[in-house]
């Protein structure tokens, strides 16, 4: 497959969200026109508004839109684009699509289709790497797995991003893990092939950024470490690797040369990443090669001062890389902001983003100054987060001369961010960046297995009773603002002593009743927050509340969120808390029946594992739900008999919809609701 050497005039990005905006940024800087494609849910997404032109791909599911190579090529031709950049995910590592782009007379901004094919198969790529002298782990067939091999990792042969991966610790789990991983891989990548290999519990995920041209030059632009992962998806990445720094010696030279050898073995051209599992003794093993730009590419850009997307375009135009391979300088750390609740088994979240503000951002989608924060975001205030795509909202990247400074500055930017309307992993990111293992550079891929999110973030959230007080004062102020008369009189004000105004807020199962009134002597509370002795109101509005807490003045930002249940976010330097405002009266008809297993999030039913009359044990899988390209299992909350099954495979369900009902042995419904794992 040969590429033209003429300059690129217009680029269509066959992707969405953050990576589409990232590619557009480089194109704009180079005077190259931009074309977006978008599905139905993405019609109002920022990447669509920023493009010079946009083409609609009818439908919502990736298989109908961003995975339709024929529609994307047609869109490029209709919009006058002469090149296609695939971004990451979707069709970025699809060899057939790359060949089809070139066959259509368009420039493919990526590697040769044969390189994608070979390295896209984790089975064949390992064979190629072993032949090239790159260390690899032996592959196992599922039926070959024995007790001495455990634990093992079931892994999709195509794709990445943690999808189609399962850790197996007992032989009894192998068959189910293979089937589940295969379904997820087929949904995410269109290829159900999976394989099995030994799982190293305490490894470090270290990868080498490769850039190669069509004239024989192969660069290794340093290494990154991406060991902090949840469900095999990266959470925090950095360059250079603290493990490689600690081991020292010739480890870096061996690692970078292995990356170059891997690329050269398949005649690679363009940007790619060779991933390794590395151990503290300095050994490492080839995992896979991602034949595309990585999500975490900004940290490499930061320490090398390069524009990797710009280099991709140069190579696609037929240009040679500069004579000298870039050297690394300083440190960069990237944190991925996900729409998920880490304390609820990493459950993806959906909704409208009421506020999205990261303070101190120096640059967007380009290298920050020596001390600076870069923001690469796929969303803005008002964006809607649905169930069809990945849960990542944005990447926040720090750059500094030392690792300690980079970690501290990134944590500060995240801590003071306002991300309202949807639960995120922000507090977990802040806690992780300050953890002693991370700061020591010893955190490996088992970090979140040893330190569950609840323990990491304990004490970092705003106390519920204090947040409830702030929310009550804010609610009172907004009620006053709605008055047709006496709008200047404070909420809760009484000329003579009278009953307290009461509001009830909830966080999870915890409920707090706030009773307050404002008299001639100021704020009076029925029950003050447990964390403070003295509270005085300075000012209150619907959006801001200022309190003196034990003589220290604190300001709180508030966002009220509409939905099925009115909720509120209270944010401050003390932490954040999202609360539900409970109504005074509850319609019994709106409540799910006792014992109901309800959908934990909107999604598609991919499996129903019980029928009415089945007797189940606690934790037994009952329904499988797919949302945000991941499978989630809804399990039996207690032992009992299945008295109702409402879920049907292929059904689209909203959050809170009853999927099944379990009654205990006495014939009464259980009280617990659901456990999604």
XYZ file of C-alpha atoms in Angstrom:
677
model
C 0.000 0.000 0.000
C 1.732 3.215 -1.135
C 0.888 6.693 0.003
C 0.832 9.897 -2.059
C 3.463 12.536 -1.329
C 1.285 15.522 -2.091
C 0.341 17.912 0.732
C -2.843 17.172 2.642
C -5.491 19.890 2.281
C -8.470 18.535 4.248
C -8.662 15.853 6.962
C -11.727 13.890 8.050
C -11.360 12.425 11.549
C -13.115 9.069 11.691
C -13.783 9.463 15.386
C -15.458 11.628 17.993
C -14.954 13.564 21.211
C -11.569 14.429 22.606
C -9.368 12.796 19.965
C -11.291 14.429 17.112
C -10.775 17.828 18.747
C -7.092 17.029 19.303
C -6.489 16.258 15.615
C -8.489 19.321 14.566
C -6.221 21.518 16.719
C -3.102 20.489 14.796
C -4.899 20.761 11.463
C -6.029 24.319 12.252
C -2.484 25.288 13.216
C -1.264 23.998 9.840
C -4.033 25.557 7.773
C -5.606 22.190 6.944
C -9.406 22.045 6.646
C -11.288 19.718 9.019
C -14.276 17.400 8.604
C -16.178 15.719 11.445
C -18.527 12.768 11.405
C -21.203 12.361 14.042
C -23.875 9.950 15.219
C -27.337 10.921 16.450
C -26.258 11.347 20.110
C -23.234 13.416 19.042
C -25.120 15.972 16.948
C -24.374 18.782 19.432
C -20.933 17.578 20.532
C -18.046 20.078 20.622
C -16.074 18.240 17.926
C -18.949 18.773 15.489
C -19.138 22.511 16.162
C -15.366 22.955 15.785
C -15.014 21.284 12.398
C -15.165 23.208 9.130
C -17.696 20.654 7.890
C -19.565 17.735 9.436
C -21.347 14.685 8.039
C -24.128 12.857 9.864
C -23.880 9.079 10.346
C -27.470 8.037 11.133
C -27.871 5.907 14.234
C -26.552 5.623 17.767
C -24.671 2.344 18.112
C -20.987 2.301 17.016
C -21.747 -0.592 14.649
C -24.140 1.694 12.747
C -21.936 4.779 12.783
C -18.254 5.059 13.755
C -17.539 1.434 12.800
C -19.048 1.836 9.308
C -15.980 2.342 7.159
C -18.010 2.592 3.965
C -20.069 5.481 5.344
C -16.960 7.274 6.605
C -15.167 7.040 3.254
C -18.306 8.276 1.525
C -18.494 11.170 4.013
C -14.890 12.154 3.218
C -15.604 12.157 -0.488
C -18.812 14.178 -0.095
C -17.085 16.774 2.099
C -14.022 17.067 -0.147
C -11.522 15.641 2.367
C -8.395 14.117 0.850
C -7.172 12.340 4.000
C -8.588 10.368 6.920
C -7.186 10.302 10.459
C -8.662 7.432 12.499
C -7.914 8.711 16.019
C -7.936 5.857 18.528
C -10.495 3.114 19.056
C -13.249 2.338 16.518
C -11.566 1.714 13.115
C -8.094 2.998 14.023
C -6.574 -0.509 14.007
C -8.708 -2.019 11.266
C -6.420 -3.134 8.445
C -9.261 -3.552 5.942
C -10.452 0.005 6.565
C -6.935 1.387 6.067
C -6.680 -0.431 2.738
C -10.130 0.775 1.676
C -9.186 4.386 2.405
C -6.151 4.162 0.126
C -8.111 2.285 -2.537
C -10.605 5.173 -2.556
C -7.802 7.568 -3.474
C -7.536 9.117 -0.007
C -4.474 9.521 2.201
C -4.467 7.267 5.255
C -2.828 8.997 8.240
C -1.578 5.818 9.825
C 0.616 2.761 9.257
C 0.478 0.352 6.332
C -2.529 -1.969 6.405
C -0.268 -5.035 6.580
C 1.461 -3.671 9.692
C -1.939 -3.068 11.267
C -3.048 -6.592 10.398
C 0.013 -8.290 11.860
C 0.249 -6.199 15.018
C -3.531 -6.008 15.417
C -3.607 -9.735 16.088
C -2.116 -10.208 19.520
C -1.585 -13.851 18.626
C 0.353 -13.246 15.394
C 2.174 -10.187 16.749
C 3.655 -12.202 19.613
C 4.974 -14.724 17.121
C 6.552 -11.919 15.086
C 8.094 -10.340 18.169
C 9.554 -13.611 19.389
C 11.172 -14.072 15.969
C 12.601 -10.522 16.218
C 14.142 -11.257 19.623
C 11.658 -9.194 21.663
C 10.786 -10.944 25.003
C 7.209 -12.325 25.068
C 4.919 -14.282 27.404
C 3.756 -17.685 26.174
C 0.204 -17.907 24.830
C -2.218 -20.532 26.146
C -5.321 -21.996 24.559
C -8.375 -21.776 26.874
C -8.638 -25.565 27.054
C -4.952 -25.816 28.036
C -5.254 -23.709 31.194
C -4.305 -25.767 34.262
C -3.998 -24.977 37.970
C -0.275 -24.212 37.701
C -0.991 -21.482 35.130
C -3.298 -19.472 37.399
C -3.921 -16.596 37.522
C -4.344 -16.037 33.787
C -5.569 -13.164 31.649
C -8.196 -13.652 28.959
C -7.601 -10.994 26.332
C -9.184 -9.877 23.070
C -6.916 -10.449 20.090
C -8.144 -7.233 18.447
C -8.553 -3.801 20.029
C -7.617 -2.644 23.502
C -8.665 -0.124 26.131
C -9.409 -2.845 28.682
C -12.381 -4.215 26.742
C -12.509 -7.942 26.188
C -10.185 -8.633 29.135
C -10.796 -10.781 32.206
C -8.543 -11.955 35.060
C -9.222 -15.593 35.951
C -8.140 -17.026 39.306
C -9.909 -20.396 39.283
C -10.377 -23.061 36.630
C -14.144 -22.931 37.109
C -14.175 -19.315 35.844
C -12.282 -19.911 32.589
C -15.194 -20.866 30.335
C -17.440 -17.999 31.476
C -14.598 -15.459 31.273
C -13.742 -16.507 27.722
C -17.388 -16.254 26.642
C -17.901 -12.844 28.279
C -14.622 -11.418 26.936
C -15.468 -12.714 23.468
C -18.888 -11.012 23.492
C -17.397 -7.737 24.658
C -14.625 -7.914 22.039
C -17.132 -8.592 19.276
C -19.228 -5.609 20.342
C -16.300 -3.199 20.721
C -14.027 -4.297 17.856
C -16.091 -6.543 15.587
C -13.766 -9.508 16.316
C -14.654 -12.078 19.007
C -11.214 -13.780 19.026
C -9.613 -14.040 22.473
C -6.528 -15.757 23.867
C -5.073 -16.577 27.279
C -1.699 -15.834 28.858
C -0.123 -15.896 32.296
C -1.109 -12.916 34.454
C 1.698 -11.220 36.375
C 0.172 -9.673 39.502
C 2.805 -7.070 40.309
C 3.923 -5.883 36.907
C 4.375 -2.328 35.680
C 2.798 -1.250 32.402
C 5.588 0.485 30.469
C 5.319 1.458 26.805
C 7.538 2.961 24.126
C 6.289 5.660 21.739
C 7.392 4.906 18.181
C 7.448 7.206 15.162
C 8.728 5.883 11.837
C 8.816 7.384 8.344
C 8.802 5.726 4.936
C 12.551 6.263 4.457
C 13.946 3.915 7.093
C 14.032 6.143 10.177
C 12.517 4.677 13.366
C 12.313 6.863 16.467
C 11.698 5.809 20.055
C 10.457 8.953 21.800
C 11.118 7.771 25.339
C 8.854 5.580 27.454
C 5.681 6.066 29.459
C 4.372 4.257 32.512
C 0.648 3.515 32.758
C 0.495 1.211 35.770
C -2.496 2.786 37.541
C -5.379 1.002 35.839
C -8.894 -0.065 36.674
C -10.356 -2.995 34.776
C -7.268 -2.867 32.540
C -8.075 0.671 31.453
C -5.490 3.296 32.221
C -6.256 6.003 34.775
C -2.963 7.857 35.314
C -0.037 7.894 32.871
C 3.342 9.580 33.005
C 6.594 10.093 31.155
C 9.242 9.052 31.826
C 8.622 5.798 33.739
C 9.435 5.902 37.464
C 10.217 2.167 37.351
C 12.777 2.634 34.589
C 14.253 5.598 36.462
C 14.522 3.490 39.637
C 16.023 0.399 37.986
C 18.524 2.458 36.032
C 21.425 0.746 34.339
C 20.751 -0.172 30.744
C 17.016 -0.859 31.176
C 15.948 2.249 29.263
C 18.314 1.533 26.389
C 17.111 -2.101 26.164
C 13.487 -1.052 26.363
C 13.718 1.631 23.673
C 15.686 -0.665 21.378
C 13.042 -3.383 21.815
C 10.464 -0.815 20.730
C 12.464 0.085 17.642
C 13.031 -3.599 16.823
C 9.309 -4.312 17.126
C 8.463 -1.529 14.678
C 11.214 -2.447 12.242
C 10.146 -6.114 12.244
C 6.877 -5.204 10.505
C 8.141 -2.331 8.353
C 6.212 0.128 10.455
C 5.447 3.694 9.387
C 3.724 6.402 11.442
C 2.936 6.666 15.145
C 2.611 3.536 17.261
C 3.104 2.290 20.783
C 4.869 -0.894 21.851
C 3.547 -1.995 25.236
C 5.492 -4.067 27.758
C 4.872 -5.597 31.156
C 7.974 -4.732 33.186
C 9.196 -6.064 36.526
C 11.304 -4.392 39.250
C 14.265 -6.615 38.347
C 14.540 -4.824 34.999
C 13.016 -7.574 32.865
C 10.110 -6.866 30.522
C 7.763 -8.749 28.185
C 5.991 -7.641 25.012
C 2.230 -7.233 25.457
C 1.039 -5.705 22.199
C 1.614 -2.930 19.710
C -1.053 -0.296 19.265
C -0.847 0.780 15.629
C -2.302 4.210 16.264
C -1.972 7.278 18.438
C -2.445 6.469 22.129
C -4.826 8.247 24.503
C -1.811 9.125 26.660
C 0.274 10.662 23.861
C 0.228 14.151 25.483
C 2.764 13.153 28.164
C 5.251 12.181 25.466
C 4.566 15.426 23.635
C 5.215 17.315 26.870
C 8.620 15.795 27.634
C 9.860 15.788 24.025
C 8.319 19.069 22.830
C 6.879 17.360 19.755
C 3.471 17.405 18.069
C 2.813 13.723 17.396
C -0.258 14.436 15.269
C 1.818 16.848 13.215
C 4.477 14.165 12.732
C 1.765 11.716 11.681
C 0.689 14.158 8.976
C 4.300 14.712 7.867
C 4.868 10.985 7.483
C 1.535 10.514 5.663
C 2.594 13.246 3.207
C 5.774 11.276 2.488
C 8.197 13.513 4.378
C 11.268 12.242 6.245
C 11.635 12.579 9.996
C 14.290 15.069 11.141
C 17.803 13.701 11.454
C 17.921 13.632 15.248
C 15.618 11.692 17.545
C 14.090 14.016 20.193
C 15.423 13.797 23.736
C 13.214 13.890 26.819
C 13.287 16.641 29.425
C 11.299 17.129 32.627
C 8.215 15.190 33.656
C 4.583 14.978 32.609
C 1.603 13.238 34.224
C -1.849 12.714 32.715
C -5.061 11.928 34.595
C -8.137 10.641 32.787
C -11.412 12.070 34.004
C -14.078 9.399 33.676
C -17.841 9.642 34.062
C -17.986 6.867 36.631
C -18.448 6.208 40.334
C -15.320 4.397 41.594
C -16.999 3.701 44.942
C -19.852 1.877 43.168
C -17.741 -0.733 41.374
C -16.582 1.846 38.798
C -20.125 2.109 37.469
C -20.362 4.395 34.389
C -22.509 7.483 34.792
C -24.766 9.319 32.389
C -26.368 12.746 32.391
C -25.864 16.383 31.484
C -22.717 18.207 32.584
C -23.972 21.261 34.458
C -20.504 22.736 35.001
C -17.076 21.844 33.601
C -14.265 24.092 34.755
C -10.611 23.146 35.289
C -8.734 26.157 36.721
C -5.289 27.271 35.639
C -5.351 25.638 32.205
C -2.448 27.037 30.180
C -3.132 25.228 26.899
C -5.700 23.009 25.226
C -4.562 20.199 22.911
C -0.972 21.470 22.718
C 2.209 21.355 24.799
C 2.000 23.432 27.974
C 4.782 25.688 29.316
C 7.465 24.185 31.584
C 5.114 24.617 34.551
C 1.634 24.283 33.125
C -1.637 22.396 32.847
C -2.956 21.135 29.511
C -6.579 20.124 29.005
C -7.701 17.762 26.241
C -11.465 17.487 26.620
C -14.268 15.955 24.614
C -16.974 17.766 26.584
C -17.950 21.237 27.733
C -20.571 22.625 30.094
C -23.935 21.435 28.785
C -22.609 18.292 27.090
C -24.725 15.154 27.472
C -22.977 11.917 28.455
C -24.815 8.843 27.192
C -24.320 5.093 27.250
C -23.137 4.465 23.705
C -19.478 5.418 24.002
C -16.475 5.338 26.318
C -16.855 6.993 29.721
C -13.786 9.255 29.399
C -14.635 12.958 29.589
C -11.217 14.604 29.435
C -7.515 14.348 30.120
C -5.769 16.771 32.452
C -2.006 16.883 31.892
C 0.692 18.549 33.966
C 4.198 19.444 32.883
C 7.014 20.331 35.294
C 10.796 19.945 35.712
C 10.406 17.184 38.332
C 7.967 14.362 39.034
C 7.095 15.716 42.476
C 6.127 19.089 41.011
C 4.147 17.511 38.186
C 2.146 15.362 40.630
C 1.475 18.242 43.013
C 0.384 20.672 40.302
C -1.896 18.111 38.630
C -3.526 17.195 41.942
C -4.144 20.883 42.700
C -5.769 21.497 39.314
C -8.069 18.514 39.779
C -8.896 19.359 43.391
C -10.122 22.822 42.436
C -12.022 21.705 39.330
C -15.808 22.033 39.157
C -17.362 19.091 37.335
C -21.052 19.081 38.188
C -24.045 17.123 36.993
C -22.423 13.735 36.762
C -20.344 11.584 39.088
C -16.664 11.369 38.138
C -13.442 9.837 39.421
C -11.945 13.246 40.237
C -11.550 12.664 43.981
C -9.936 9.279 43.333
C -7.432 10.868 40.944
C -6.464 13.445 43.566
C -6.092 10.766 46.245
C -4.051 8.534 43.921
C -1.639 11.341 42.991
C -0.969 11.958 46.680
C -0.617 8.326 47.735
C 2.752 7.281 49.128
C 3.100 4.367 46.676
C 2.497 6.617 43.686
C 4.829 9.316 44.968
C 7.517 6.697 45.603
C 7.103 5.417 42.037
C 6.405 1.848 43.210
C 2.701 1.624 42.261
C 2.079 -1.287 39.876
C -0.927 -2.611 37.964
C -2.348 -4.096 41.175
C -2.601 -0.688 42.892
C -6.407 -0.439 42.865
C -6.695 -4.077 43.852
C -4.747 -3.316 47.043
C -6.316 0.088 47.672
C -10.031 0.209 46.986
C -11.408 3.614 45.964
C -13.480 4.040 49.128
C -10.412 3.755 51.360
C -8.329 6.009 49.108
C -10.899 8.805 49.108
C -12.009 8.439 52.727
C -12.135 11.877 54.322
C -11.633 13.705 51.018
C -15.319 14.298 50.339
C -17.301 17.089 51.942
C -19.145 15.729 55.026
C -22.745 14.964 54.122
C -24.258 16.954 56.986
C -22.200 20.069 56.168
C -22.981 19.745 52.447
C -26.675 19.350 53.328
C -26.626 22.561 55.364
C -25.034 24.457 52.478
C -27.569 22.975 50.051
C -30.470 23.946 52.333
C -29.252 27.547 52.528
C -28.791 27.639 48.759
C -32.244 26.174 48.195
C -33.748 28.746 50.502
C -32.036 31.541 48.587
C -33.281 30.299 45.239
C -36.820 29.995 46.613
C -36.596 33.616 47.749
C -35.442 34.679 44.287
C -38.622 33.169 42.857
C -40.935 35.142 45.135
C -43.120 37.732 43.471
C -42.901 39.866 46.663
C -40.463 40.322 49.580
C -37.585 38.941 47.517
C -35.063 40.870 49.629
C -35.980 39.074 52.863
C -33.609 36.203 53.705
C -34.890 32.663 53.423
C -35.887 31.280 56.789
C -36.115 34.754 58.351
C -38.521 35.024 61.284
C -39.361 38.283 63.114
C -40.342 36.218 66.128
C -39.188 32.682 66.981
C -41.100 30.026 65.093
C -40.634 26.543 63.660
C -37.501 25.624 61.748
C -37.643 25.241 57.990
C -36.720 21.649 57.176
C -35.277 19.991 54.085
C -34.111 16.388 53.689
C -31.099 15.425 51.592
C -29.661 12.001 50.805
C -26.320 10.615 49.707
C -26.621 6.934 48.930
C -28.509 5.411 51.853
C -27.578 8.262 54.204
C -30.279 10.868 54.858
C -29.825 14.226 56.589
C -32.622 16.499 57.776
C -31.596 20.162 57.950
C -33.668 22.479 60.117
C -32.747 26.161 60.046
C -34.156 29.612 60.597
C -32.712 33.105 60.404
C -33.625 35.557 63.156
C -32.324 38.824 64.501
C -29.255 36.993 65.807
C -28.463 35.330 62.493
C -28.517 31.668 61.500
C -29.988 29.190 63.969
C -29.746 25.441 63.394
C -31.878 22.674 64.755
C -28.856 20.351 64.666
C -25.425 21.739 63.662
C -23.039 19.659 61.492
C -20.956 17.203 63.499
C -17.676 18.408 62.011
C -17.887 21.996 63.321
C -18.783 23.658 66.626
C -19.782 27.127 65.427
C -21.502 28.113 62.196
C -22.292 31.652 61.051
C -23.890 32.634 57.764
C -22.051 35.335 55.822
C -24.055 35.277 52.594
C -26.119 32.879 50.535
C -27.388 32.743 46.977
C -28.560 29.928 44.764
C -25.023 29.488 43.383
C -22.761 30.454 46.291
C -22.846 30.143 50.063
C -20.257 31.644 52.417
C -20.039 30.390 56.016
C -17.789 31.033 58.974
C -16.942 27.589 60.324
C -15.227 27.743 63.727
C -13.917 31.170 62.805
C -12.645 30.198 59.344
C -14.455 31.611 56.326
C -15.331 29.064 53.619
C -16.948 29.564 50.223
C -19.088 26.874 48.596
C -20.165 26.671 44.941
C -23.536 25.051 44.251
C -25.122 23.594 41.119
C -28.737 22.415 41.050
C -29.428 19.573 38.658
C -32.738 18.652 37.085
C -33.741 15.056 36.504
C -36.060 12.358 37.728
C -34.948 13.355 41.212
C -33.718 16.865 41.937
C -30.103 16.841 43.051
C -27.433 19.333 43.991
C -23.634 19.488 43.906
C -21.819 21.311 46.695
C -18.167 22.083 45.922
C -15.372 23.692 47.955
C -11.721 23.400 48.912
C -12.912 20.990 51.634
C -14.216 18.587 48.990
C -17.337 17.943 46.969
C -20.615 16.146 47.576
C -23.609 15.360 45.385
C -26.936 15.116 47.206
C -30.515 14.275 46.336
C -33.235 16.606 47.594
C -35.928 14.270 48.848
C -39.551 15.287 48.278
C -41.823 15.726 51.268
C -44.271 13.196 49.884
C -43.413 10.094 47.827
C -45.840 8.569 45.347
C -45.989 4.868 46.268
C -46.675 3.980 42.639
C -43.294 5.395 41.650
C -41.372 2.985 43.895
C -39.965 -0.290 42.583
C -41.301 -3.411 44.289
C -39.299 -4.867 47.166
C -36.815 -7.426 45.904
C -36.581 -5.755 42.511
C -33.293 -5.853 40.665
C -33.220 -2.564 38.796
C -31.010 -1.443 35.932
C -28.016 0.375 37.496
C -27.643 2.528 34.368
C -29.179 2.913 30.906
C -28.000 0.228 28.510
C -28.757 -2.797 26.363
C -29.644 -6.221 27.769
C -27.120 -8.729 26.364
C -27.919 -11.717 28.558
C -30.697 -13.073 30.784
C -29.451 -15.967 32.926
C -32.570 -16.946 34.908
C -36.216 -17.816 34.351
C -39.175 -17.541 36.667
C -39.089 -20.262 39.300
C -35.282 -20.508 39.470
C -33.766 -20.663 42.940
C -30.709 -18.403 43.185
C -27.924 -17.854 45.685
C -26.562 -14.430 46.690
C -24.352 -13.007 43.929
C -25.694 -15.307 41.209
C -25.602 -13.541 37.810
C -29.137 -12.782 36.634
C -28.899 -10.185 33.860
C -26.010 -8.829 31.781
C -26.207 -5.198 30.688
C -23.927 -3.464 28.189
C -23.260 0.243 28.635
C -20.365 2.418 27.479
C -18.840 -0.551 25.631
C -18.478 -2.599 28.847
C -20.504 -5.479 30.239
C -22.073 -5.175 33.703
C -23.628 -8.064 35.614
C -26.721 -7.542 37.767
C -26.573 -10.187 40.490
C -29.026 -11.696 42.962
C -28.996 -9.648 46.190
C -29.930 -12.621 48.401
C -31.003 -16.243 48.270
C -34.531 -16.753 46.982
C -36.799 -17.638 44.116
C -37.096 -15.658 40.901
C -40.734 -14.584 40.769
C -40.502 -12.257 37.784
C -38.196 -11.732 34.801
C -38.836 -8.503 32.874
C -35.584 -8.263 30.904
C -35.302 -9.430 27.282
C -32.068 -9.772 25.311
C -31.644 -6.812 22.970
C -33.925 -4.577 25.030
C -32.860 -0.970 25.665
C -33.541 -0.051 29.304
C -33.365 3.150 31.319
C -31.732 3.432 34.719
C -34.025 2.219 37.502
C -36.154 -0.063 35.321
C -37.053 -3.335 37.065
C -35.252 -6.260 35.423
C -36.301 -9.087 37.742
C -37.741 -9.778 41.190
C -36.386 -12.239 43.759
C -38.471 -13.496 46.707
C -36.979 -15.212 49.728
C -37.709 -18.789 50.692
C -40.770 -17.741 52.681
C -42.257 -16.214 49.558
C -41.693 -12.556 50.471
C -39.632 -10.255 48.308
C -36.128 -9.429 49.458
C -35.356 -5.892 50.583
C -32.106 -5.419 48.683
C -32.155 -4.029 45.180
C -29.138 -4.676 43.005
C -25.450 -5.403 42.820
C -23.740 -4.561 39.576
C -20.316 -5.976 39.102
